[in-house]
Short mmCIF file of C-alpha atoms and ligand atoms in Angstrom, two decimals:
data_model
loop_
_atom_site.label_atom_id
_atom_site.label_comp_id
_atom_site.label_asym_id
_atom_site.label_seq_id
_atom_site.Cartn_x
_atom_site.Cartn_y
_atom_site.Cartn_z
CA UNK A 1 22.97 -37.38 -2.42
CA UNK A 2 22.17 -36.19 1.17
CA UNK A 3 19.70 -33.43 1.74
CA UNK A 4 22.54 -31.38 3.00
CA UNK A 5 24.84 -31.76 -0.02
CA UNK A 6 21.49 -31.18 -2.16
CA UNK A 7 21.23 -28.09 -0.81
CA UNK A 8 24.75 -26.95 -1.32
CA UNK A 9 24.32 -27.65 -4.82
CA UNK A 10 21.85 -24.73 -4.87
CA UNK A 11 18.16 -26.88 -4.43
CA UNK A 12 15.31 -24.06 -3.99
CA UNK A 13 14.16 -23.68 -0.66
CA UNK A 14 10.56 -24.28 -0.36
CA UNK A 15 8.74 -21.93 2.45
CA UNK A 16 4.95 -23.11 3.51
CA UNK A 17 2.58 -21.51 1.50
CA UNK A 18 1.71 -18.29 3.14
CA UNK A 19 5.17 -17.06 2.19
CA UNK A 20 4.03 -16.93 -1.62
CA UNK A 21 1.25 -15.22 -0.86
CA UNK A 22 3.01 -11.99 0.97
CA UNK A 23 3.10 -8.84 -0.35
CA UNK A 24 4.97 -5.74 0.59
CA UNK A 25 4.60 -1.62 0.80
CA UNK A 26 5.97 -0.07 -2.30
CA UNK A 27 6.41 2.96 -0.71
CA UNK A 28 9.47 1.28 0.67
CA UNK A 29 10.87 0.35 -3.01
CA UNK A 30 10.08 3.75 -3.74
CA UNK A 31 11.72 5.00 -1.04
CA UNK A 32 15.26 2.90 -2.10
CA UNK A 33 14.64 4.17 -5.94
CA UNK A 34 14.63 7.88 -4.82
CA UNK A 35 17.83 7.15 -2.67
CA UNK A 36 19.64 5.50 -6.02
CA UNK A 37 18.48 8.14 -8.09
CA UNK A 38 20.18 10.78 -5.53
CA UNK A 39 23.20 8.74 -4.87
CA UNK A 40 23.37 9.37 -8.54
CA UNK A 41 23.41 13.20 -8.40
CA UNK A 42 19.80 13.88 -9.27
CA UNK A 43 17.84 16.39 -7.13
CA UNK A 44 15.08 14.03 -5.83
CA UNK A 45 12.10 15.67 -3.92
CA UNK A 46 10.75 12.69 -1.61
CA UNK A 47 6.81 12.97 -1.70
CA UNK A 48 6.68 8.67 -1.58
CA UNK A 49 7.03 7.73 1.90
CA UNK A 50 5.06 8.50 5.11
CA UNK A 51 7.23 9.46 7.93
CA UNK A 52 7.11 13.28 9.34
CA UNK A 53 10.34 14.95 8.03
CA UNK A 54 10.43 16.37 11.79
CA UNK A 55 12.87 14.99 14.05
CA UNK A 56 11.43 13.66 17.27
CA UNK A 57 11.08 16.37 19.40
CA UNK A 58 14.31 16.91 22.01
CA UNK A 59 12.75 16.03 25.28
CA UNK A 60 11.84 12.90 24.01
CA UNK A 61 15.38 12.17 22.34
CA UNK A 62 16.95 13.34 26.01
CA UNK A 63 14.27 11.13 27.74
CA UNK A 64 15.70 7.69 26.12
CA UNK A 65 19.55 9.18 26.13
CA UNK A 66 18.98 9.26 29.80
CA UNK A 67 17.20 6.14 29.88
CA UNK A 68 20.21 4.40 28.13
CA UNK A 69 22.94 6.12 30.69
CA UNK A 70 20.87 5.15 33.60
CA UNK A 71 21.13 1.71 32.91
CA UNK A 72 17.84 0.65 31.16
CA UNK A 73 19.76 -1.94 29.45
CA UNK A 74 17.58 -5.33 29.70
CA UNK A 75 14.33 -6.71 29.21
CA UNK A 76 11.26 -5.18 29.93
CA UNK A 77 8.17 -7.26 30.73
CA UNK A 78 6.76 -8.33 27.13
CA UNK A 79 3.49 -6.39 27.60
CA UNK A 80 5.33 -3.51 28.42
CA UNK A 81 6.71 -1.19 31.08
CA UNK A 82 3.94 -0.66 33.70
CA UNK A 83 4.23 3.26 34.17
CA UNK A 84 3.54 3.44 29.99
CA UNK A 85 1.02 1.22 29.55
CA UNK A 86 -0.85 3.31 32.55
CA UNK A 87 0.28 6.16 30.79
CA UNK A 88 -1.10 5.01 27.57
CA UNK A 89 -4.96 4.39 29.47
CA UNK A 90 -4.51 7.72 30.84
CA UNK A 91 -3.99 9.57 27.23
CA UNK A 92 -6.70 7.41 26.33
CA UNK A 93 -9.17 8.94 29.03
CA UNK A 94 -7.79 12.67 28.42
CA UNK A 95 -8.56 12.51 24.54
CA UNK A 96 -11.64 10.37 24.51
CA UNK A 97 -12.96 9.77 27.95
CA UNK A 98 -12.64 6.34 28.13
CA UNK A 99 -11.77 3.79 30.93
CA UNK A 100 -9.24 1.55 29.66
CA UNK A 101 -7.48 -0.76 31.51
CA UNK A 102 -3.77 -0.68 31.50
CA UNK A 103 -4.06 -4.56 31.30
CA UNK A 104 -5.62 -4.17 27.97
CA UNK A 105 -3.01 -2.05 26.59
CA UNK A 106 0.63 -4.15 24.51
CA UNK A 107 3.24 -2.05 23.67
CA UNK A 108 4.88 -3.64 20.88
CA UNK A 109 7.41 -2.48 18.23
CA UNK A 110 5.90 -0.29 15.90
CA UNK A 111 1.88 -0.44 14.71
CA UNK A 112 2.37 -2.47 12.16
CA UNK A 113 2.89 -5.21 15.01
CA UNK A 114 -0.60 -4.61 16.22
CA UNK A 115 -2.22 -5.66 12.20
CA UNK A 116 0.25 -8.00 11.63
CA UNK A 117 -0.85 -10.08 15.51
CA UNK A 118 -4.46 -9.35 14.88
CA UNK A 119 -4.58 -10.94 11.32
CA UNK A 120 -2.28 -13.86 12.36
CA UNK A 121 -5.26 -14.30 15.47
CA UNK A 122 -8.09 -14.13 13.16
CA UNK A 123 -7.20 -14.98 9.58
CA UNK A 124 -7.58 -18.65 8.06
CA UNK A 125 -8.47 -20.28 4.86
CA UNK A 126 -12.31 -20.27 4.67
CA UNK A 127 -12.59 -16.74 6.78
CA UNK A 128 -13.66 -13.35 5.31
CA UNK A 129 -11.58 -9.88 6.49
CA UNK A 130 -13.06 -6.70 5.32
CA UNK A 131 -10.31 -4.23 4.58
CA UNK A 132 -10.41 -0.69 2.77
CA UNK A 133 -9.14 -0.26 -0.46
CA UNK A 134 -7.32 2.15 -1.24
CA UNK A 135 -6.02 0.91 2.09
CA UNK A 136 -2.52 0.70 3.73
CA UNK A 137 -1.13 -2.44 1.71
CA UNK A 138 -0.01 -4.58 4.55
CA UNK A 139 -3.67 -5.32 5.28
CA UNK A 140 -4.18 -7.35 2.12
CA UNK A 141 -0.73 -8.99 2.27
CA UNK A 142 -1.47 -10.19 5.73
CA UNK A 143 -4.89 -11.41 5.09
CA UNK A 144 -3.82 -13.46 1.92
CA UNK A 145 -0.55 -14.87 4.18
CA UNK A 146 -3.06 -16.25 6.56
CA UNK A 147 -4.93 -17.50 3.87
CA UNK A 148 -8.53 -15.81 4.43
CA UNK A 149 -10.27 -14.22 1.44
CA UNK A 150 -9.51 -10.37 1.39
CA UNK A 151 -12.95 -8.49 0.67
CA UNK A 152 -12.04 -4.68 -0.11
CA UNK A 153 -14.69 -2.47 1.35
CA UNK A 154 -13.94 0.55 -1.20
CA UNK A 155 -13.22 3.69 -0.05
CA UNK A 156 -15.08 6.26 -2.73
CA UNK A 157 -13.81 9.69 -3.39
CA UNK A 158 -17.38 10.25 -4.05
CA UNK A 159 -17.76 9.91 -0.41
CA UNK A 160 -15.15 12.16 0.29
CA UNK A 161 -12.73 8.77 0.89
CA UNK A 162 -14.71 7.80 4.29
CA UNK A 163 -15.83 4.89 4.88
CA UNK A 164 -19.89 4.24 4.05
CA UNK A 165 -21.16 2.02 6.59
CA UNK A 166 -24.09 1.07 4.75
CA UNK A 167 -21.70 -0.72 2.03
CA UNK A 168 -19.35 -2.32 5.18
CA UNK A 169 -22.39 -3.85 6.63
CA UNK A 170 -23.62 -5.58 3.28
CA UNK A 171 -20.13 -6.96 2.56
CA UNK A 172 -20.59 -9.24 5.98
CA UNK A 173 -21.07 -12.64 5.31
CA UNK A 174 -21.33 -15.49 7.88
CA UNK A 175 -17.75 -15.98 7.03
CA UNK A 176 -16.72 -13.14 8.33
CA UNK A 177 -14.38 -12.96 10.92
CA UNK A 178 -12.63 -9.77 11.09
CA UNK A 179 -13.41 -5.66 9.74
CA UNK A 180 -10.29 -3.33 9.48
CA UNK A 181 -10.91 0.35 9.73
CA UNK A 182 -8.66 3.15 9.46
CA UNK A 183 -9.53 6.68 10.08
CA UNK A 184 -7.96 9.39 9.44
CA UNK A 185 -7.02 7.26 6.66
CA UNK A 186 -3.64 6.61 4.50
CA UNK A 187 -3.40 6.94 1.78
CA UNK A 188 -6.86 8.72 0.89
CA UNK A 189 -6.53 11.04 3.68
CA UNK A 190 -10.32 10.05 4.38
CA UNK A 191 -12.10 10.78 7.71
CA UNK A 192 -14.79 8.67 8.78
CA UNK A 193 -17.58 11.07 10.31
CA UNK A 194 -19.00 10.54 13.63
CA UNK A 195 -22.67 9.66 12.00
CA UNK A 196 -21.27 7.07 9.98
CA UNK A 197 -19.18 5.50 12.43
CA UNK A 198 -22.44 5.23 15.02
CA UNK A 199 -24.47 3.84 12.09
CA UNK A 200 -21.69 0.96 12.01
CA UNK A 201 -21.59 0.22 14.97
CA UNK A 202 -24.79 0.00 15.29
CA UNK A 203 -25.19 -2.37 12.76
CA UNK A 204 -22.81 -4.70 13.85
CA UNK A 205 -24.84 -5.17 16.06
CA UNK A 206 -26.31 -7.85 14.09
CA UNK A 207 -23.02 -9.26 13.28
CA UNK A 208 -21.53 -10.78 16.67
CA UNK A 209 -19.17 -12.59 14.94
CA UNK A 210 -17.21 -10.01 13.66
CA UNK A 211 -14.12 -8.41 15.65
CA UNK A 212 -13.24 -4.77 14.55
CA UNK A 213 -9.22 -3.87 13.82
CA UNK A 214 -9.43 -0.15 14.39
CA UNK A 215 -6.55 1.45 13.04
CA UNK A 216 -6.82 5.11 14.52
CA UNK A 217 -2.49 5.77 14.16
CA UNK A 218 -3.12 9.11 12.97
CA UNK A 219 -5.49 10.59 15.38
CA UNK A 220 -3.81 13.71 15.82
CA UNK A 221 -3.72 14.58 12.43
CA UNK A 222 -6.73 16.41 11.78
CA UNK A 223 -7.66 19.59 9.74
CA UNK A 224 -10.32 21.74 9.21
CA UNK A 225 -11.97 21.28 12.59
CA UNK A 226 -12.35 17.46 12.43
CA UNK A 227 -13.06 15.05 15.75
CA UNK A 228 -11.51 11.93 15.74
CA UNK A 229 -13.88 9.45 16.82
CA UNK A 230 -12.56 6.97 18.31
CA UNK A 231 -14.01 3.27 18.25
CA UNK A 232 -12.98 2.91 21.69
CA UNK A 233 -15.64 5.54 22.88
CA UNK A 234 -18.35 2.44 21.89
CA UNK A 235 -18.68 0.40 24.92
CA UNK A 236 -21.37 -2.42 22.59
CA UNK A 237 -18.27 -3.51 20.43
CA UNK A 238 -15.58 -3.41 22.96
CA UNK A 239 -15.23 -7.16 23.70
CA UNK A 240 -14.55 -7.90 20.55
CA UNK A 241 -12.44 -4.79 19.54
CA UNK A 242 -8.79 -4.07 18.74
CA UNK A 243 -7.38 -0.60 18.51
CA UNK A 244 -4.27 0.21 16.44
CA UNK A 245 -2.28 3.13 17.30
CA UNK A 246 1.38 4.26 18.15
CA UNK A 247 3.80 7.00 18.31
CA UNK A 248 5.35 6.71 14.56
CA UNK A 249 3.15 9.86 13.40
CA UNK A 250 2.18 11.83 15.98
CA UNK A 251 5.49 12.47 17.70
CA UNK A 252 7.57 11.54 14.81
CA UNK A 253 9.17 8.60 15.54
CA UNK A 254 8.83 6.02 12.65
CA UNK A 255 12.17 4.62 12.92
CA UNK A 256 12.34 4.19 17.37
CA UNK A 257 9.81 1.19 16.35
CA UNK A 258 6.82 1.37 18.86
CA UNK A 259 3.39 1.51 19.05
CA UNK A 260 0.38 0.23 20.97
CA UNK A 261 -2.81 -1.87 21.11
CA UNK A 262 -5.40 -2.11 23.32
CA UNK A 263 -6.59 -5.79 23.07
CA UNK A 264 -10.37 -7.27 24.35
CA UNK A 265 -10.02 -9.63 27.08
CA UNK A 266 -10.10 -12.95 24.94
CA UNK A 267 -7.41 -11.99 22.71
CA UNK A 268 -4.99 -9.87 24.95
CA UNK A 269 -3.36 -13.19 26.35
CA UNK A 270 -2.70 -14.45 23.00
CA UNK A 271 -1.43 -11.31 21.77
CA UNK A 272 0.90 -11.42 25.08
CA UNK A 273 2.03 -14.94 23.97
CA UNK A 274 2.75 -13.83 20.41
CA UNK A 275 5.17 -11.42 21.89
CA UNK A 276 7.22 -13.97 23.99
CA UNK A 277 7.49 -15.81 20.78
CA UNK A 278 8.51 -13.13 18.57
CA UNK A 279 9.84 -10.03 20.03
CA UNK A 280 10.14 -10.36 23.93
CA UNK A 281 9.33 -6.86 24.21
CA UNK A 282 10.21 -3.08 22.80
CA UNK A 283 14.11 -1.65 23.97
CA UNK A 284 13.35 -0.15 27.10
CA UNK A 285 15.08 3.16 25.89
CA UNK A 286 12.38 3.55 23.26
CA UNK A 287 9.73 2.85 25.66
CA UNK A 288 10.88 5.18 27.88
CA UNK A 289 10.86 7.79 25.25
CA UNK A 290 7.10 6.82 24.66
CA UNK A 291 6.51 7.37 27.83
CA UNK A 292 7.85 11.31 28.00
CA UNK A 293 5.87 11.78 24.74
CA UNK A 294 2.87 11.18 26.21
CA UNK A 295 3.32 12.73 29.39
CA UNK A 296 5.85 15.83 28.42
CA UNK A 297 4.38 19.11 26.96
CA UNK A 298 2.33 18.40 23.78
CA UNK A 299 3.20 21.48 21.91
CA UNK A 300 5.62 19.90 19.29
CA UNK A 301 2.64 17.66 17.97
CA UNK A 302 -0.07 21.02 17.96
CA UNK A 303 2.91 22.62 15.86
CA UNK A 304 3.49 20.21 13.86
CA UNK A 305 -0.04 19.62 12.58
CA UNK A 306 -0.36 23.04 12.21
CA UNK A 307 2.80 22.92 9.49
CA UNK A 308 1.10 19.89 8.20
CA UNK A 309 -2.13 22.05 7.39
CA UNK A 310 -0.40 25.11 5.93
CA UNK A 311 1.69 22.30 3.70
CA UNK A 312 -1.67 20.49 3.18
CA UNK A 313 -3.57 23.58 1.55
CA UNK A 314 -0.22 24.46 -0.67
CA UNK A 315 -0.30 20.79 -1.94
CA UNK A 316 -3.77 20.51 -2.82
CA UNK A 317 -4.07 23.95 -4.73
CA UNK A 318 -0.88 23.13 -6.41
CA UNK A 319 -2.55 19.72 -7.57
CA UNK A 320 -5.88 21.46 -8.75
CA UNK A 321 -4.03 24.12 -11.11
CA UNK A 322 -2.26 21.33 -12.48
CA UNK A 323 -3.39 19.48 -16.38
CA UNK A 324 -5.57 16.66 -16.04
CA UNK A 325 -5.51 16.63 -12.04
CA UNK A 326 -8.15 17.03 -9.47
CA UNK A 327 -7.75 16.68 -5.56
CA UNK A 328 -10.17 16.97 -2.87
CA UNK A 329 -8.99 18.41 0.79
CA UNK A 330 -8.20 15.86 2.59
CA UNK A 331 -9.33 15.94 5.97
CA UNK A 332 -6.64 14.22 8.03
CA UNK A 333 -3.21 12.48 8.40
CA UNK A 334 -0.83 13.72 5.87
CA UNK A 335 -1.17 12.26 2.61
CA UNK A 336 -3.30 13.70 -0.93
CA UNK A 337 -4.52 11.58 -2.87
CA UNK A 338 -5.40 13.58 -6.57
CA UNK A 339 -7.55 11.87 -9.13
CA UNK A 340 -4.95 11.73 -12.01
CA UNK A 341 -7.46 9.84 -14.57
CA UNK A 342 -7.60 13.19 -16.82
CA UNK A 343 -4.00 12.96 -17.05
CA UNK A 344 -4.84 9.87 -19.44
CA UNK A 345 -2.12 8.12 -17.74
CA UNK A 346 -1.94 4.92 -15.85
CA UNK A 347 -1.60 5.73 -12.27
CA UNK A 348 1.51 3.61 -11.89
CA UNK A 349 3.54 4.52 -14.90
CA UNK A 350 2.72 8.13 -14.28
CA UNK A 351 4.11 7.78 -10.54
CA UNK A 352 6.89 6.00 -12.33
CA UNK A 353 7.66 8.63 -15.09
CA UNK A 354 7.44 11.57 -12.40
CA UNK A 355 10.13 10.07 -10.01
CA UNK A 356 12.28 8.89 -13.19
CA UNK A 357 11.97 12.27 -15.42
CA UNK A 358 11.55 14.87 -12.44
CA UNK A 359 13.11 13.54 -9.42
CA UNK A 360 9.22 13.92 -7.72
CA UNK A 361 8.50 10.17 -5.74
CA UNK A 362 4.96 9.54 -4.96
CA UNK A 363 3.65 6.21 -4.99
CA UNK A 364 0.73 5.16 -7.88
CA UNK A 365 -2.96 4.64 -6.28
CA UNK A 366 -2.69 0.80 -7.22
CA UNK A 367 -0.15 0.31 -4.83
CA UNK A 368 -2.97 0.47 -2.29
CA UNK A 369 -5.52 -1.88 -4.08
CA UNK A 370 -7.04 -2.00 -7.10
CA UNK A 371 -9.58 0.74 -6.38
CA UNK A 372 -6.48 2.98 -6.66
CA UNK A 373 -5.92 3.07 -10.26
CA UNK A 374 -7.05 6.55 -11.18
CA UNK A 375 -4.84 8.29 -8.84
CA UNK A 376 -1.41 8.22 -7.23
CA UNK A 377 -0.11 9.34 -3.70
CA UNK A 378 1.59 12.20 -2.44
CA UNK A 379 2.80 12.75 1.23
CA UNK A 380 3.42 16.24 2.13
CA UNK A 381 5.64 15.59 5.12
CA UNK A 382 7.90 17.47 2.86
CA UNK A 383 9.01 21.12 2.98
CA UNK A 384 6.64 24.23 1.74
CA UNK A 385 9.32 24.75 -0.30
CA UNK A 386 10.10 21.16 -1.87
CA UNK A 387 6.68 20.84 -2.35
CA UNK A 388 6.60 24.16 -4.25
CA UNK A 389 9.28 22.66 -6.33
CA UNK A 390 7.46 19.43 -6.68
CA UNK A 391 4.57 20.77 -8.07
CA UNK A 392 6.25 22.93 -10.29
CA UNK A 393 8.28 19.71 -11.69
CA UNK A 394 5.00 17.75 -12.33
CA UNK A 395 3.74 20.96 -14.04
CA UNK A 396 5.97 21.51 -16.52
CA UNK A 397 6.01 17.43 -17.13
CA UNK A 398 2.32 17.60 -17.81
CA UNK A 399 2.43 20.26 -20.20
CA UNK A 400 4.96 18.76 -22.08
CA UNK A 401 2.81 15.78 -22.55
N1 PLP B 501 -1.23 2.01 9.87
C1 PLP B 501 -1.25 2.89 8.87
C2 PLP B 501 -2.55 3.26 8.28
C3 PLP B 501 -0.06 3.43 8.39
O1 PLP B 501 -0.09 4.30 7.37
C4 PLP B 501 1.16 3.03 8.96
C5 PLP B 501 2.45 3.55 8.45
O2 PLP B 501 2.58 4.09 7.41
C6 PLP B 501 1.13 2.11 9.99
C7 PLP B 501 -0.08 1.62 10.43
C8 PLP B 501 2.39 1.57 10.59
O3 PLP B 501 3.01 2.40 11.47
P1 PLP B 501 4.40 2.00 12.12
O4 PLP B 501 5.46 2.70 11.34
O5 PLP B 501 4.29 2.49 13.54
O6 PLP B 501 4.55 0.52 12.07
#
């Protein structure tokens, strides 16, 4: 039998490894449970997934409609448009007083992109990457498709979910090739303080071999008086770091698919060449959309972190009158993350139960490494009022039980 015929008889097709070894973001699977459940006729109250419930805000929308009518039609060059990766260095300077290069800076479609190149660039079998758990999931999947041995660096509620840089720097090995940080942080809601991050730095120091992934995509979203300190702002690392950020969050616009990177000088050709490969570059609509965001007013982001706040303290009270729960404030983007271990409930199957039973999604702490168990995940880009009605659900479920 030929190999063709073989396969039309069903044979399996075999991928190279890497593809067994990819995971996914159950928020997603969450996200297409909640719309079944719905479809079905039950009132489902989406606290799962992480995209602001905002629409984008209108002069953005008009700035790609015109875009599209005055003929922005083709390619772009795959780094970019010029005028937004200049404007991207200049936001850059305004919020942290930095001189970047606009030849440093890839637009590419969406952050994720930026993890997904960076891993691919660094990750091999043999190589350690440093990654937080409870982290965003995609870090582990990528490391473990390139084949490199995922080290968690755990992220402690004890520590009010920041990063300790004493424990990052005695996880590095000779092996290791690569550190991903992410402050303000999903899905702990963690901010890294400024005395912590400067003790890290400083004691990479020691570690030249180690390139930083700095994944800073929700900047903006701050509370309580917080700085975001950018890794950027530390000149001694900046050869051999990579910053993560975008437009998904802060000007809500998860589904236009863009984002940036700022790239050190060995790695921002490769990174170029990745994108010639893959994606040729981001619709020139959406990039021109980018490009009003940053450089149109900014009051729709200062109002919308100020609902995010109000929703924030509602959530977190909510959690700490209810059975078995406790939640610290978290300190930035928009996600709480409430210890649920008094509930006597495996995080997971309590998620599970509350989406099934009350029609409240949230997403079980072990979705985000195994560090999670003990609590699940609840994104208040929501409504006051859903989330009123959320917490009342999850109430009266854990009273019942
Ligand atoms: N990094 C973190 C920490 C995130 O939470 C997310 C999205 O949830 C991303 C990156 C990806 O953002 P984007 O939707 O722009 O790909």
């Amino acid at each position: 039998m030929s190999g063709h015929s073989a396969l039309a008889a069903g044979a399996r097709l075999e991928t190279v490894s890497g593809f067994d070894r990819i995971g996914e973001e159950n928020a997603f699977a969450v996200l297409a449970r909640a719309g079944e459940l719905a479809a079905g006729g039950m009132d489902v109250i989406n606290l799962g997934i992480g995209q602001p419930d905002f629409p984008t805000p209108p002069n953005i929308v008009e700035a790609a409609v015109k875009a599209l009518r005055d003929g922005h039609h083709g390619y772009t060059p795959a780094t970019g448009l010029p005028v937004l990766r200049e404007a991207v260095a200049a936001d850059l300077h305004r919020r942290f007083s930095v001189e970047i290069s606009p030849d440093r800076v890839l637009v590419v479609p969406g952050g994720k992109v930026t993890m997904f190149a960076a891993i691919l660039m660094l990750g091999a079998p043999g190589v350690d990457i440093l990654y937080p758990d409870p982290g965003f999931p995609i870090y582990r999947s990528m490391i473990e498709f390139t084949g490199a041995n995922p080290v968690p660096v755990p992220i402690r509620e004890a520590n009010g979910f920041a990063f300790s840089a004493e424990e990052t720097l005695s996880l590095i090995t000779p092996q290791t090739r690569l550190l991903i940080l992410n402050s303000p942080a999903n899905p702990c809601g963690g901010v890294t303080p400024r005395g912590e991050i400067e003790h890290l730095v400083k004691g990479l120091g020691a570690h030249p071999q180690v390139a930083i992934l700095s994944d800073e995509i929700y900047d903006q979203m701050l509370y309580d008086g917080e700085e975001h300190v950018s890794l950027l702002a530390f000149p001694e690392i900046r050869d051999r770091l990579i910053l993560l950020n975008g437009w998904s969050k802060t000007y809500a616009m998860t589904g236009w698919r863009i984002g940036y990177s700022v790239w050190p000088d060995g790695l921002y050709d490769k990174a170029r060449k990745l994108a010639v490969n893959a994606w040729s570059c981001v619709n020139a609509p959406t990039q021109h959309a980018a490009l009003e965001a940053l450089t149109g007013p900014q009051d729709a982001v200062a109002e919308m972190v100020a609902e995010f706040d109000a929703r924030r303290r509602l959530v977190v009270d909510g959690l700490n009158a209810l059975p078995g729960v406790s939640c610290i404030s978290p300190k930035g983007a928009f996600y709480a993350f409430p210890n649920v271990s008094g509930t006597g409930r495996q995080a997971k199957a309590l998620a599970s139960a509350l989406l099934e039973e009350t029609g409240v999604a949230t997403i079980g702490g072990p979705d985000f490494g195994i560090l999670g168990e003990g609590y699940i995940r609840l994104s208040y880009a929501n409504s006051r009022e859903n989330i009123a009605r959320a917490l009342d659900r999850m109430r009266d479920y854990l009273m019942l039980r």
